[in-house]
Short mmCIF file of C-alpha atoms in Angstrom, two decimals:
data_model
loop_
_atom_site.label_atom_id
_atom_site.label_comp_id
_atom_site.label_asym_id
_atom_site.label_seq_id
_atom_site.Cartn_x
_atom_site.Cartn_y
_atom_site.Cartn_z
CA MET A 1 -57.21 -69.28 13.79
CA ASP A 2 -56.76 -69.97 9.93
CA PRO A 3 -53.35 -68.42 8.41
CA GLN A 4 -55.60 -67.03 5.82
CA ASP A 5 -57.36 -64.88 8.19
CA LEU A 6 -54.59 -63.41 10.05
CA ASN A 7 -55.23 -59.94 10.07
CA SER A 8 -52.94 -56.78 11.93
CA VAL A 9 -54.01 -57.76 15.31
CA ASP A 10 -53.00 -61.65 14.90
CA GLU A 11 -49.91 -60.71 13.66
CA ASP A 12 -48.83 -58.60 16.74
CA LEU A 13 -49.96 -61.59 18.51
CA VAL A 14 -48.11 -64.20 16.50
CA ALA A 15 -45.03 -61.95 16.64
CA ALA A 16 -45.16 -61.64 20.81
CA TYR A 17 -45.83 -65.04 21.00
CA VAL A 18 -42.38 -65.95 19.15
CA ASP A 19 -41.02 -63.26 21.49
CA GLY A 20 -42.47 -64.92 24.39
CA ASP A 21 -43.80 -61.53 25.20
CA VAL A 22 -47.35 -62.44 25.98
CA THR A 23 -49.74 -63.19 28.56
CA THR A 24 -51.20 -66.38 29.55
CA GLU A 25 -54.48 -65.99 28.06
CA GLU A 26 -52.70 -64.80 24.69
CA ARG A 27 -50.61 -67.84 24.77
CA GLN A 28 -53.47 -70.00 25.08
CA ARG A 29 -55.26 -68.79 22.16
CA VAL A 30 -52.26 -68.72 20.13
CA GLU A 31 -51.50 -72.61 21.26
CA ALA A 32 -55.04 -73.31 20.76
CA ALA A 33 -55.01 -71.95 17.02
CA MET A 34 -51.91 -74.04 16.51
CA ALA A 35 -53.56 -77.18 17.70
CA ALA A 36 -56.91 -76.43 15.63
CA SER A 37 -54.54 -75.70 12.47
CA GLU A 38 -51.37 -77.38 10.97
CA GLN A 39 -50.83 -74.17 8.81
CA VAL A 40 -51.10 -72.12 11.72
CA ALA A 41 -48.65 -74.34 13.61
CA TRP A 42 -46.41 -74.59 10.57
CA GLU A 43 -46.56 -70.40 10.55
CA VAL A 44 -45.98 -69.78 13.97
CA ASN A 45 -43.01 -72.98 14.16
CA THR A 46 -41.09 -71.55 11.17
CA LEU A 47 -41.31 -67.97 12.06
CA ARG A 48 -39.88 -69.35 15.71
CA GLN A 49 -36.75 -70.83 13.72
CA THR A 50 -36.35 -68.07 11.45
CA VAL A 51 -35.98 -65.70 14.52
CA GLN A 52 -33.47 -68.01 15.92
CA LEU A 53 -31.32 -68.35 12.45
CA LEU A 54 -31.37 -64.40 12.89
CA GLN A 55 -30.23 -64.66 16.39
CA GLU A 56 -27.52 -66.46 15.73
CA VAL A 57 -26.03 -64.00 13.04
CA PRO A 58 -22.74 -63.13 14.74
CA SER A 59 -22.10 -59.47 15.85
CA VAL A 60 -19.62 -57.50 13.25
CA PRO A 61 -16.43 -56.39 14.83
CA LEU A 62 -16.19 -51.93 14.53
CA PRO A 63 -13.95 -51.43 11.77
CA ARG A 64 -12.32 -48.37 13.41
CA SER A 65 -13.17 -45.63 15.79
CA PHE A 66 -16.00 -43.29 14.77
CA THR A 67 -15.01 -40.30 17.27
CA LEU A 68 -15.19 -36.70 15.49
CA THR A 69 -12.82 -34.62 14.76
CA GLU A 70 -12.53 -30.86 15.24
CA ASP A 71 -12.27 -30.25 11.42
CA GLN A 72 -15.88 -32.23 11.16
CA VAL A 73 -18.01 -30.17 13.06
CA ALA A 74 -15.50 -26.58 13.45
CA ASP A 75 -18.51 -24.41 12.33
CA VAL A 76 -20.87 -26.13 14.72
CA LEU A 77 -17.99 -26.12 17.58
CA GLN A 78 -17.12 -22.54 17.01
CA GLU A 79 -20.75 -21.33 17.29
CA ARG A 80 -21.64 -23.22 20.44
CA ARG A 81 -18.12 -22.26 21.90
CA SER A 82 -18.79 -18.63 21.51
CA LEU A 83 -22.43 -18.84 22.83
CA ALA A 84 -21.18 -20.86 25.74
CA ARG A 85 -18.66 -17.78 26.42
CA VAL A 86 -21.37 -15.17 26.20
CA GLU A 87 -23.79 -17.19 28.31
CA ALA A 88 -21.35 -17.86 31.29
CA PRO A 89 -20.87 -15.68 33.82
CA PRO A 90 -17.09 -14.22 34.59
CA PRO A 91 -15.42 -16.11 37.34
CA SER A 92 -15.63 -13.07 39.37
CA GLN A 93 -19.41 -12.79 39.35
CA VAL A 94 -19.35 -16.71 40.27
CA ASP A 95 -17.63 -16.02 43.30
CA SER A 96 -19.43 -13.24 44.59
CA PRO A 97 -22.69 -12.08 43.00
CA VAL A 98 -22.79 -8.70 44.47
CA ASP A 99 -19.81 -7.04 43.80
CA THR A 100 -17.86 -4.38 46.20
CA ALA A 101 -17.60 -0.91 45.18
CA TRP A 102 -13.71 -1.65 44.88
CA GLN A 103 -14.45 -4.53 42.74
CA GLN A 104 -16.50 -2.48 40.61
CA PHE A 105 -13.88 0.58 40.50
CA LEU A 106 -11.27 -1.76 39.57
CA ARG A 107 -13.53 -2.90 36.68
CA PHE A 108 -13.90 0.39 35.48
CA LEU A 109 -10.49 1.05 35.59
CA ASN A 110 -9.53 -2.13 33.88
CA GLY A 111 -11.85 -1.50 30.90
CA GLY A 112 -10.90 0.17 27.73
CA ASP A 113 -8.38 -0.81 25.22
CA LEU A 114 -5.31 -2.48 26.74
CA ALA A 115 -2.74 -0.43 24.54
CA LEU A 116 -4.09 3.21 25.31
CA ARG A 117 -4.76 2.18 28.89
CA ASN A 118 -1.33 1.17 29.27
CA ALA A 119 -0.07 4.66 27.90
CA ALA A 120 -2.42 6.40 30.50
CA ALA A 121 -1.24 4.49 33.00
CA LEU A 122 2.57 5.40 32.05
CA ALA A 123 1.38 9.16 31.91
CA ALA A 124 0.08 8.89 34.98
CA VAL A 125 3.18 7.55 36.42
CA LEU A 126 5.44 10.31 34.95
CA LEU A 127 3.09 12.70 36.26
CA LEU A 128 3.93 11.47 39.67
CA LEU A 129 7.60 11.63 39.01
CA VAL A 130 7.38 14.88 38.03
CA PHE A 131 5.41 15.88 41.51
CA VAL A 132 7.93 13.98 43.39
CA ALA A 133 10.92 15.71 41.33
CA GLU A 134 9.20 19.24 42.04
CA PHE A 135 8.70 18.69 45.49
CA GLN A 136 12.31 17.98 45.89
CA LEU A 137 13.34 21.03 43.73
CA GLN A 138 11.47 22.89 45.94
CA ARG A 139 13.06 21.51 49.20
CA THR A 140 16.64 22.10 47.70
CA GLN A 141 15.52 25.87 46.80
CA LEU A 142 13.72 26.28 49.96
CA GLY A 143 14.68 23.67 52.25
CA PRO A 144 15.71 24.86 56.00
CA ALA A 145 19.45 25.38 56.96
CA PRO A 146 19.98 23.27 59.70
CA GLY A 147 21.94 26.05 61.40
CA ASN A 148 19.14 28.51 61.26
CA THR A 149 16.55 26.32 62.61
CA ALA A 150 18.26 25.93 65.71
CA GLN A 151 18.58 29.36 65.86
CA LEU A 152 15.08 30.29 65.47
CA SER A 153 13.73 27.60 68.09
CA SER A 154 16.01 28.16 70.66
CA THR A 155 16.94 31.68 70.91
CA PRO A 156 14.49 34.47 69.38
CA SER A 157 16.79 37.04 69.94
CA THR A 158 19.43 35.52 67.79
CA ALA A 159 16.63 35.24 65.09
CA GLN A 160 15.79 38.70 65.31
CA GLU A 161 19.48 39.42 64.70
CA THR A 162 19.45 37.67 62.04
CA ALA A 163 16.59 38.74 60.47
CA ALA A 164 18.27 42.34 61.08
CA ASP A 165 21.24 41.31 59.19
CA SER A 166 19.85 39.97 56.45
CA SER A 167 17.28 42.80 55.63
CA LEU A 168 20.56 44.43 54.66
CA SER A 169 21.40 41.72 52.40
CA GLU A 170 18.23 40.47 51.36
CA GLN A 171 18.35 41.10 47.70
CA THR A 172 21.63 39.02 47.41
CA ASP A 173 21.19 36.14 49.68
CA PRO A 174 19.37 33.54 47.95
CA GLY A 175 19.64 30.89 50.89
CA ALA A 176 17.59 33.79 53.25
CA GLY A 177 14.57 32.32 51.81
CA ASN A 178 15.26 29.21 53.37
CA SER A 179 14.49 30.38 57.03
CA GLN A 180 11.02 30.93 56.28
CA ALA A 181 10.44 27.29 56.09
CA THR A 182 12.76 26.87 59.10
CA ALA A 183 10.77 29.28 60.95
CA ASP A 184 7.58 27.72 60.23
CA GLU A 185 9.02 24.36 61.43
CA GLY A 186 10.82 26.04 64.24
CA SER A 187 7.99 28.05 65.92
CA GLY A 188 5.17 26.20 64.89
CA GLN A 189 2.74 29.15 65.35
CA GLU A 190 3.33 30.63 61.86
CA ASP A 191 1.68 27.43 60.18
CA ASP A 192 -1.31 28.93 59.26
CA ASP A 193 -0.19 31.50 57.15
CA PRO A 194 -1.28 31.13 53.62
CA VAL A 195 1.53 32.81 52.14
CA VAL A 196 3.98 29.92 52.81
CA GLY A 197 1.27 28.02 50.53
CA VAL A 198 1.16 30.25 47.82
CA MET A 199 5.06 30.47 47.75
CA SER A 200 5.67 26.60 48.23
CA THR A 201 3.59 25.27 45.31
CA GLY A 202 3.48 28.17 42.71
CA GLY A 203 6.75 29.67 43.50
CA GLU A 204 5.53 32.61 41.95
CA GLU A 205 7.15 35.96 42.51
CA GLN A 206 4.31 38.21 41.84
CA SER A 207 1.97 36.24 44.49
CA THR A 208 5.11 35.87 47.13
CA ALA A 209 5.63 39.92 46.77
CA GLY A 210 1.90 40.78 47.53
CA SER A 211 1.43 38.19 50.22
CA GLU A 212 4.40 39.01 52.23
CA GLN A 213 2.75 42.03 53.63
CA GLU A 214 0.42 39.71 55.62
CA PRO A 215 3.04 38.54 58.38
CA VAL A 216 3.52 42.21 58.69
CA ALA A 217 0.09 43.23 59.58
CA ALA A 218 -0.44 39.99 61.53
CA ALA A 219 2.26 40.59 63.67
CA PRO A 220 0.52 43.45 66.20
CA VAL A 221 -2.18 40.87 66.97
CA GLN A 222 0.19 38.45 68.61
CA PRO A 223 3.46 40.30 69.19
CA GLU A 224 4.65 38.57 71.65
CA THR A 225 4.51 35.28 70.13
CA ASN A 226 5.08 36.10 66.43
CA SER A 227 7.84 38.96 66.81
CA PRO A 228 10.54 36.92 66.07
CA ALA A 229 9.58 34.42 63.50
CA ALA A 230 7.32 37.35 61.81
CA GLY A 231 10.85 39.24 61.30
CA SER A 232 12.55 36.29 60.13
CA GLY A 233 9.73 35.21 57.70
CA GLN A 234 9.61 38.93 56.22
CA GLU A 235 13.31 38.70 55.38
CA GLN A 236 12.59 34.97 54.03
CA LEU A 237 10.01 35.96 52.04
CA THR A 238 11.85 38.72 50.19
CA GLY A 239 14.68 36.66 50.19
CA SER A 240 12.91 34.59 47.97
CA ASN A 241 12.56 36.32 45.28
CA ASP A 242 16.43 35.58 44.86
CA ALA A 243 15.63 32.25 43.89
CA ASP A 244 18.31 30.43 41.90
CA PRO A 245 17.58 30.76 37.97
CA SER A 246 18.06 27.23 37.11
CA GLY A 247 15.86 26.20 39.69
CA GLN A 248 13.25 28.60 38.56
CA LEU A 249 13.78 26.96 35.17
CA TRP A 250 13.40 23.78 36.45
CA VAL A 251 10.15 24.94 38.11
CA THR A 252 8.70 26.44 34.93
CA ILE A 253 9.43 23.25 33.25
CA PHE A 254 7.88 20.77 35.47
CA ARG A 255 4.88 23.23 35.52
CA TYR A 256 4.26 22.50 31.89
CA ALA A 257 5.38 19.02 32.09
CA ARG A 258 2.52 18.88 34.67
CA ILE A 259 0.00 20.23 32.54
CA LEU A 260 0.77 18.20 29.75
CA LEU A 261 1.00 14.92 31.41
CA VAL A 262 -2.33 15.53 33.23
CA LEU A 263 -3.72 16.21 29.64
CA ALA A 264 -2.54 12.99 28.32
CA VAL A 265 -3.63 10.70 31.12
CA ILE A 266 -6.90 12.45 30.63
CA VAL A 267 -7.05 11.96 26.86
CA LEU A 268 -5.61 8.80 26.33
CA TRP A 269 -7.89 7.31 28.84
CA LEU A 270 -10.88 8.37 27.20
CA LEU A 271 -9.45 7.34 24.15
CA SER A 272 -8.96 3.84 25.48
CA ARG A 273 -12.61 3.66 26.71
CA THR A 274 -14.05 4.82 23.12
CA ARG A 275 -12.02 2.38 21.14
CA ALA A 276 -13.28 -0.46 23.35
CA SER A 277 -16.94 0.98 23.15
CA ARG A 278 -16.44 0.77 19.25
CA GLY A 279 -14.78 -2.59 19.29
CA ARG A 280 -17.73 -4.29 21.24
CA ALA A 281 -20.38 -2.41 18.89
CA MET B 1 -19.77 -40.11 33.61
CA ASP B 2 -23.68 -39.08 33.55
CA GLN B 3 -24.95 -38.98 29.94
CA ASP B 4 -26.72 -36.04 30.62
CA ASN B 5 -23.92 -34.12 31.30
CA LEU B 6 -21.95 -35.19 28.38
CA ILE B 7 -24.85 -33.93 26.50
CA GLU B 8 -24.89 -30.85 28.10
CA ARG B 9 -21.10 -30.39 27.67
CA SER B 10 -21.30 -31.53 24.18
CA LEU B 11 -23.98 -28.49 23.68
CA GLN B 12 -21.47 -26.19 24.76
CA GLY B 13 -18.79 -27.04 22.38
CA ASP B 14 -16.95 -29.87 24.33
CA LEU B 15 -16.13 -32.00 21.48
CA GLU B 16 -14.56 -34.73 23.79
CA ALA B 17 -17.92 -34.99 25.63
CA PHE B 18 -19.38 -36.08 22.52
CA ASN B 19 -17.10 -38.19 21.77
CA GLN B 20 -17.33 -40.52 24.86
CA LEU B 21 -21.24 -40.63 24.06
CA VAL B 22 -19.68 -41.88 20.62
CA ILE B 23 -17.31 -44.51 22.13
CA GLU B 24 -20.32 -45.60 24.07
CA TYR B 25 -22.62 -46.35 21.11
CA GLN B 26 -20.51 -46.82 18.19
CA GLY B 27 -20.57 -50.55 18.37
CA LEU B 28 -24.05 -50.76 18.74
CA ALA B 29 -24.82 -47.85 15.82
CA TYR B 30 -22.22 -49.91 13.67
CA GLY B 31 -24.19 -53.12 14.37
CA VAL B 32 -27.38 -51.66 12.91
CA ALA B 33 -26.02 -49.72 9.72
CA TYR B 34 -24.00 -52.90 8.93
CA ARG B 35 -27.11 -54.87 8.77
CA LEU B 36 -29.41 -52.21 6.87
CA MET B 37 -26.73 -51.84 4.13
CA ASP B 38 -25.09 -55.21 4.26
CA ASP B 39 -21.72 -53.54 3.45
CA PRO B 40 -18.92 -52.55 5.74
CA ASP B 41 -17.61 -49.87 3.90
CA SER B 42 -21.26 -48.06 2.98
CA ALA B 43 -22.28 -48.55 6.94
CA ALA B 44 -18.84 -47.09 8.06
CA ASP B 45 -19.61 -44.06 5.79
CA ALA B 46 -23.17 -43.79 6.66
CA LEU B 47 -22.28 -44.16 10.48
CA GLN B 48 -19.58 -41.67 10.44
CA ASP B 49 -22.03 -39.35 8.86
CA SER B 50 -24.49 -40.36 11.53
CA PHE B 51 -22.51 -38.92 14.39
CA ILE B 52 -21.84 -35.72 12.38
CA LYS B 53 -25.41 -35.05 12.08
CA ALA B 54 -26.08 -36.12 15.63
CA PHE B 55 -23.74 -33.79 16.82
CA ARG B 56 -25.01 -31.03 14.66
CA ALA B 57 -28.58 -31.84 16.05
CA LEU B 58 -27.99 -32.01 19.23
CA GLU B 59 -29.98 -29.13 20.25
CA ASN B 60 -32.89 -30.82 18.83
CA TYR B 61 -32.65 -33.50 21.37
CA ARG B 62 -35.36 -32.88 23.79
CA GLY B 63 -34.52 -35.66 26.73
CA GLY B 64 -35.72 -39.30 26.69
CA ASN B 65 -34.09 -41.95 25.61
CA PHE B 66 -30.90 -40.77 23.86
CA LYS B 67 -29.99 -44.05 22.29
CA SER B 68 -33.33 -44.36 20.61
CA TRP B 69 -32.83 -40.44 19.40
CA LEU B 70 -29.46 -41.49 18.01
CA MET B 71 -30.19 -44.80 16.55
CA ARG B 72 -32.87 -43.12 14.79
CA ILE B 73 -30.43 -40.76 13.12
CA VAL B 74 -28.38 -43.55 12.22
CA VAL B 75 -31.06 -45.85 10.38
CA ASN B 76 -32.58 -42.73 8.64
CA THR B 77 -28.76 -41.74 7.45
CA CYS B 78 -28.79 -45.39 6.27
CA TYR B 79 -31.02 -45.14 4.01
CA ASP B 80 -30.22 -41.70 2.90
CA HIS B 81 -26.84 -43.28 1.87
CA LEU B 82 -28.64 -46.46 0.41
CA ARG B 83 -30.97 -44.37 -1.75
CA SER B 84 -28.00 -41.77 -2.76
CA ARG B 85 -26.18 -45.22 -3.63
CA GLN B 86 -29.03 -46.83 -5.89
CA ARG B 87 -29.12 -43.17 -7.87
CA LYS B 88 -25.44 -43.67 -8.75
CA ARG B 89 -25.16 -47.25 -8.96
CA THR B 90 -23.76 -48.30 -12.43
CA GLU B 91 -23.03 -51.72 -13.75
CA SER B 92 -19.22 -51.88 -12.92
CA LEU B 93 -17.07 -54.34 -11.17
CA ASP B 94 -16.86 -51.48 -8.41
CA ASP B 95 -20.55 -52.28 -7.49
CA MET B 96 -20.03 -56.12 -7.31
CA PRO B 97 -20.03 -57.27 -3.66
CA VAL B 98 -16.42 -57.80 -2.17
CA GLU B 99 -15.60 -60.45 -0.17
CA ASP B 100 -14.99 -60.26 3.41
CA GLU B 101 -11.81 -61.18 4.85
CA TYR B 102 -11.87 -64.52 6.52
CA VAL B 103 -11.10 -62.97 9.81
CA THR B 104 -14.04 -60.69 10.34
CA VAL B 105 -16.46 -63.26 10.17
CA LEU B 106 -14.34 -66.09 11.77
CA THR B 107 -16.28 -66.93 14.97
CA ASP B 108 -15.46 -70.61 15.60
CA ARG B 109 -11.69 -71.43 15.26
CA SER B 110 -12.29 -75.01 15.19
CA GLU B 111 -14.40 -75.12 12.21
CA THR B 112 -13.23 -76.78 9.25
CA PRO B 113 -12.94 -74.83 5.72
CA HIS B 114 -15.93 -76.55 4.74
CA GLU B 115 -17.83 -75.38 7.40
CA TYR B 116 -16.60 -72.10 7.45
CA ALA B 117 -17.58 -71.90 3.69
CA GLU B 118 -21.29 -73.04 4.57
CA ARG B 119 -21.62 -70.86 7.16
CA ARG B 120 -20.41 -67.82 5.31
CA GLU B 121 -22.77 -68.81 2.70
CA LEU B 122 -25.49 -68.81 4.98
CA GLN B 123 -24.91 -65.43 6.71
CA ALA B 124 -24.77 -63.97 3.10
CA LEU B 125 -27.95 -65.55 2.18
CA ILE B 126 -29.51 -64.04 5.54
CA GLY B 127 -28.17 -60.67 4.68
CA SER B 128 -29.43 -60.53 1.52
CA ALA B 129 -32.99 -61.56 2.83
CA ILE B 130 -32.92 -58.80 5.05
CA THR B 131 -31.59 -56.51 2.30
CA SER B 132 -34.59 -57.69 0.52
CA LEU B 133 -36.94 -56.28 2.50
CA PRO B 134 -38.65 -52.94 2.50
CA GLU B 135 -37.20 -50.19 4.59
CA VAL B 136 -39.60 -50.18 7.51
CA LEU B 137 -39.88 -53.96 7.60
CA ARG B 138 -36.01 -54.37 7.38
CA THR B 139 -35.49 -51.83 10.02
CA ALA B 140 -37.96 -53.66 12.58
CA ILE B 141 -36.08 -57.22 11.99
CA VAL B 142 -32.64 -55.91 12.10
CA LEU B 143 -33.38 -53.87 15.55
CA ARG B 144 -35.66 -56.72 17.17
CA ASP B 145 -34.01 -60.20 15.84
CA VAL B 146 -30.28 -58.86 15.12
CA GLU B 147 -29.90 -56.24 17.81
CA GLY B 148 -32.38 -57.35 20.01
CA TYR B 149 -33.96 -54.20 20.90
CA ALA B 150 -37.67 -54.02 22.63
CA TYR B 151 -40.81 -53.47 21.24
CA GLU B 152 -40.64 -49.88 22.55
CA GLU B 153 -37.69 -48.88 21.59
CA ILE B 154 -38.11 -49.85 17.92
CA ALA B 155 -41.39 -47.74 18.25
CA GLU B 156 -39.21 -44.65 19.40
CA ILE B 157 -36.68 -45.14 17.00
CA THR B 158 -39.33 -45.44 13.70
CA SER B 159 -41.78 -43.27 15.57
CA ALA B 160 -44.48 -45.76 15.17
CA ALA B 161 -46.77 -47.73 17.45
CA VAL B 162 -45.79 -50.46 19.37
CA GLY B 163 -48.75 -52.47 17.80
CA THR B 164 -47.57 -51.68 14.09
CA VAL B 165 -43.80 -52.47 15.16
CA LYS B 166 -44.94 -56.00 16.17
CA SER B 167 -46.99 -56.18 12.92
CA ARG B 168 -43.97 -55.25 10.92
CA ILE B 169 -41.55 -57.57 12.90
CA ASN B 170 -43.91 -60.42 11.94
CA ARG B 171 -44.40 -59.71 8.23
CA ALA B 172 -40.62 -59.32 8.10
CA ARG B 173 -39.52 -62.67 9.58
CA GLY B 174 -42.60 -64.25 6.99
CA ARG B 175 -40.75 -62.71 4.21
CA VAL B 176 -37.04 -63.50 5.29
CA ARG B 177 -38.32 -67.21 6.29
CA ASP B 178 -40.04 -67.35 2.51
CA TYR B 179 -36.50 -66.17 0.88
CA LEU B 180 -34.24 -68.47 2.72
CA SER B 181 -36.67 -71.45 1.90
CA LYS B 182 -35.69 -70.59 -1.82
CA ASN B 183 -32.43 -71.33 -1.07
CA ALA B 184 -33.18 -74.45 1.55
CA GLU B 185 -30.29 -76.21 0.67
CA LEU B 186 -27.96 -73.35 2.49
CA LEU B 187 -29.88 -73.77 5.65
CA PRO B 188 -29.19 -76.09 8.70
CA ALA B 189 -31.08 -79.24 8.87
CA VAL B 190 -33.39 -78.22 11.79
CA TYR B 191 -34.62 -75.28 10.11
CA ARG B 192 -34.67 -77.02 6.24
CA HIS B 193 -36.94 -79.64 7.84
CA SER B 194 -39.24 -77.47 9.57
CA LEU B 195 -40.26 -75.78 6.56
CA GLU B 196 -41.24 -78.94 4.67
#
């Protein structure tokens, strides 16, 4: 193998031979060429010496650390992190791939703009307080007198007498209305009376006045059971027209407060959903 | 930690994960950069730039040998910096080679100052011989003979066939030998005799 004839294939072979990365056959080929030509031998030997020299070059110490800082790649980091957030499923989905109806309901409630949602929640709490206050007021106005209860439940004749007495002074006795509830609770047989429901919820004088005829009409159907209580109920219903004026004022205030708060809850909640949808868009 | 996991986390914006890869490869990469550029400051600049480029280009990594992928970026960035430096080079004292500190090149503390000076000259000569080579030959010989990469890895890094890599290595060795022989007085006696 003449060095002047070293083509690319032979260059590959010489490099591999110098590195000891040849087959037995290839090594024999190169060594035969070296034996045949001093020039080839010189070529191979000097290359081997050169490689040895290069391999003895000391490694260079690291001058400093090349770790990156956030500032150097801030734009890429931001892009990747936002992308990772979008692609990553929320933890609730990871824990339970199929949501229960309750979880869906909770997520539905938790959606929307936080401030408006909190305002709606506050309005809902106020609404609940109004309901409670209204109920308490109603109990105060229509609540049972303990003595009457005892009378109606234990001695119907006494209740009848009481009813007769109260019929004389029904327009002036505001506490007579309490007997109705007492009669209902005591006898347990007038619970189906729709008049009671109308009165207790609305406290409206028109409805009360119009419906107070019903117990009277029903009385003949069950005379033996209804007669004492019906008598007293009639008195009570008429007596309720004489509710405390300040109590009526509170009932009216509560009624309007209730309406306003219901509207506030609905409007605020809808606004929170709308704002959240606009924010996502 | 698993390298694939670090890459995956890096793609999700975890810089600490990528920095673990940097710590793992910065020594190897700096060695290559230093030999290709023959200047510590330029090599450091190029290497820092290489890691930034690698982080930005991580989406393009399609698996395989991450080390080869990273070293390809390092090699290309080094040559980009060299070309840029050549364009900007002016005849000023700033461009003159700066003497390395004694401590950075001292490997044998038992050597005399004279031996140290000779070794420094020899290393400078070898560095000059390498930097005198064309880019493809320089890359091949640095990766193979200085840094000890396998042919296949060099082929991956340089996007060339293994046969081409071997051929380049052989030619690069021949040119370095010729360069060194012009300054034979600085070479070890064994090497000097083999040249005769």
